[in-house]
C-alpha positions as semicolon CSV with decimal commas, in nm:
position;residue;x (nm);y (nm);z (nm)
1;M;-0,400;-2,154;-0,491
2;A;-0,211;-2,366;-0,705
3;D;0,151;-2,243;-0,709
4;D;0,205;-2,205;-1,029
5;E;-0,095;-1,962;-1,097
6;K;-0,045;-1,689;-1,283
7;R;-0,218;-1,353;-1,077
8;V;-0,321;-1,065;-1,170
9;F;-0,365;-0,750;-0,910
10;L;-0,581;-0,521;-1,049
11;T;-0,534;-0,122;-0,777
12;V;-0,742;0,204;-0,825
13;G;-0,528;0,279;-0,414
14;T;-0,856;0,519;-0,239
15;T;-0,996;0,728;-0,533
16;A;-1,314;0,573;-0,721
17;F;-1,167;0,527;-1,092
18;N;-1,530;0,337;-1,154
19;E;-1,469;0,360;-1,556
20;L;-1,108;0,063;-1,493
21;I;-1,381;-0,159;-1,299
22;N;-1,689;-0,090;-1,609
23;T;-1,354;-0,160;-1,823
24;V;-1,221;-0,449;-1,621
25;N;-1,647;-0,578;-1,598
26;Q;-1,788;-0,478;-2,021
27;S;-1,447;-0,564;-2,204
28;D;-1,321;-0,861;-2,343
29;I;-1,017;-0,794;-2,076
30;C;-1,038;-1,173;-1,821
31;N;-1,083;-1,325;-2,154
32;V;-0,756;-1,121;-2,295
33;L;-0,650;-1,247;-1,947
34;K;-0,739;-1,582;-1,933
35;E;-0,505;-1,561;-2,250
36;L;-0,217;-1,484;-2,166
37;G;-0,207;-1,787;-1,976
38;Y;-0,323;-1,536;-1,613
39;S;-0,620;-1,777;-1,398
40;R;-0,699;-1,486;-1,121
41;L;-0,771;-1,090;-1,112
42;L;-0,772;-0,910;-0,752
43;V;-0,892;-0,539;-0,783
44;Q;-0,935;-0,334;-0,433
45;K;-1,135;-0,102;-0,572
46;G;-1,114;0,176;-0,348
47;R;-1,402;0,434;-0,292
48;G;-1,534;0,283;-0,646
49;Q;-1,904;0,186;-0,649
50;V;-1,890;-0,018;-0,823
51;D;-1,818;-0,393;-0,813
52;P;-1,563;-0,600;-1,035
53;K;-1,753;-0,869;-1,172
54;Q;-1,671;-1,254;-1,261
55;P;-1,746;-1,296;-1,630
56;E;-1,996;-1,506;-1,747
57;N;-1,863;-1,793;-1,944
58;I;-1,416;-1,779;-1,885
59;E;-1,273;-2,132;-1,762
60;G;-1,078;-2,139;-1,472
61;F;-1,059;-1,763;-1,440
62;R;-1,187;-1,602;-1,126
63;V;-1,257;-1,247;-0,989
64;E;-1,218;-1,142;-0,607
65;H;-1,226;-0,789;-0,514
66;Y;-1,215;-0,586;-0,143
67;Q;-1,229;-0,228;-0,120
68;Y;-0,998;-0,163;0,128
69;K;-0,704;-0,332;0,375
70;E;-0,434;-0,194;0,570
71;S;-0,149;-0,266;0,333
72;L;-0,165;-0,423;-0,125
73;H;0,233;-0,504;0,028
74;D;0,091;-0,865;-0,021
75;D;-0,118;-0,883;-0,244
76;M;0,171;-0,659;-0,526
77;Q;0,430;-0,916;-0,406
78;E;0,218;-1,229;-0,512
79;A;0,125;-1,077;-0,877
80;D;0,251;-1,186;-1,216
81;L;0,094;-0,865;-1,359
82;I;-0,052;-0,606;-1,246
83;I;-0,262;-0,307;-1,350
84;S;-0,271;0,038;-1,141
85;H;-0,422;0,413;-1,188
86;A;-0,107;0,601;-1,196
87;G;-0,103;0,764;-0,833
88;A;0,289;0,815;-0,788
89;G;0,282;0,627;-0,390
90;T;0,152;0,348;-0,600
91;C;0,388;0,375;-0,911
92;L;0,707;0,347;-0,679
93;E;0,650;0,042;-0,454
94;V;0,547;-0,117;-0,708
95;L;0,836;-0,038;-0,985
96;N;1,075;-0,155;-0,617
97;M;0,942;-0,511;-0,641
98;Q;1,016;-0,535;-1,039
99;K;0,651;-0,606;-1,179
100;P;0,562;-0,535;-1,463
101;L;0,342;-0,237;-1,420
102;V;0,013;-0,121;-1,653
103;V;-0,126;0,240;-1,558
104;V;-0,417;0,308;-1,653
105;I;-0,514;0,670;-1,684
106;N;-0,730;0,846;-1,520
107;E;-0,884;1,131;-1,760
108;E;-1,148;1,274;-1,576
109;L;-0,889;1,466;-1,316
110;M;-0,845;1,757;-1,365
111;G;-0,459;1,816;-1,494
112;N;-0,338;1,457;-1,561
113;H;-0,012;1,490;-1,366
114;Q;-0,065;1,129;-1,362
115;L;-0,048;1,105;-1,684
116;E;0,258;1,255;-1,664
117;L;0,447;1,070;-1,406
118;A;0,312;0,794;-1,592
119;K;0,453;0,914;-1,973
120;R;0,771;0,971;-1,804
121;L;0,827;0,603;-1,701
122;Q;0,709;0,520;-1,984
123;S;1,009;0,672;-2,244
124;D;1,227;0,492;-2,004
125;S;1,105;0,214;-2,042
126;H;0,967;0,065;-1,654
127;L;0,603;0,079;-1,778
128;F;0,301;0,129;-2,000
129;Y;0,061;0,338;-2,024
130;T;-0,278;0,319;-2,135
131;T;-0,657;0,447;-2,130
132;C;-0,897;0,236;-2,007
133;K;-1,059;0,246;-2,331
134;D;-0,712;0,123;-2,535
135;L;-0,660;-0,122;-2,223
136;P;-0,762;-0,443;-2,432
137;D;-0,536;-0,339;-2,674
138;L;-0,202;-0,234;-2,509
139;L;-0,301;-0,635;-2,319
140;R;-0,336;-0,814;-2,640
141;N;0,038;-0,724;-2,729
142;L;0,182;-0,636;-2,383
143;D;0,524;-0,772;-2,413
144;I;0,716;-0,764;-2,000
145;S;1,075;-0,873;-2,162
146;S;1,060;-0,494;-2,349
147;L;1,096;-0,361;-1,967
148;K;1,390;-0,288;-1,802
149;P;1,397;-0,222;-1,470
150;F;1,373;0,008;-1,236
151;E;1,663;0,183;-0,997
152;T;1,622;0,100;-0,626
153;G;1,778;0,233;-0,349
154;R;1,789;0,557;-0,456
155;P;1,413;0,742;-0,304
156;E;1,606;1,105;-0,413
157;K;1,638;1,078;-0,720
158;F;1,250;0,941;-0,783
159;A;1,153;1,243;-0,569
160;S;1,327;1,514;-0,724
161;F;1,160;1,349;-1,144
162;L;0,809;1,376;-1,022
163;D;0,860;1,758;-0,883
164;K;1,030;1,835;-1,283
165;A;0,680;1,570;-1,408
166;M;0,501;1,813;-1,155
167;G;0,692;2,153;-1,258
168;I;0,732;2,188;-0,944
169;S;1,160;2,261;-0,961
């Protein structure tokens, strides 16, 4: 791997999010990422039944994938951009790393607490959120410089925020 290679890491956590993998496979997302200067997409696909595919006719761009690893930390750390499901643990880990984050909401989930979390973190300019359908457009217009760093080292603040977002307190 070249040191100047720009990388995108996509994670769905421990769940299945086939719609997101299908979106990456069937849309022009890889073309958009290539246009933005990225040359590698690494996908952690979780329990999903769909494998990410290497796009045809895109030279200098590669897609790799795996199901699970004991830790995603190294893959996140090496990434220049992270695309993720809206799991609270994943969001917190990425934000604590000060990495640009695009959260894709799984609209098939019942009682979608992920949407509440993503809306709040986007309103505070910590990340961008979207749906599978709107992911290509969001990436085309991505302005990472508009993101504000997440205040790290205060897990109780995030826990309190999460409790409020989920209606617990």
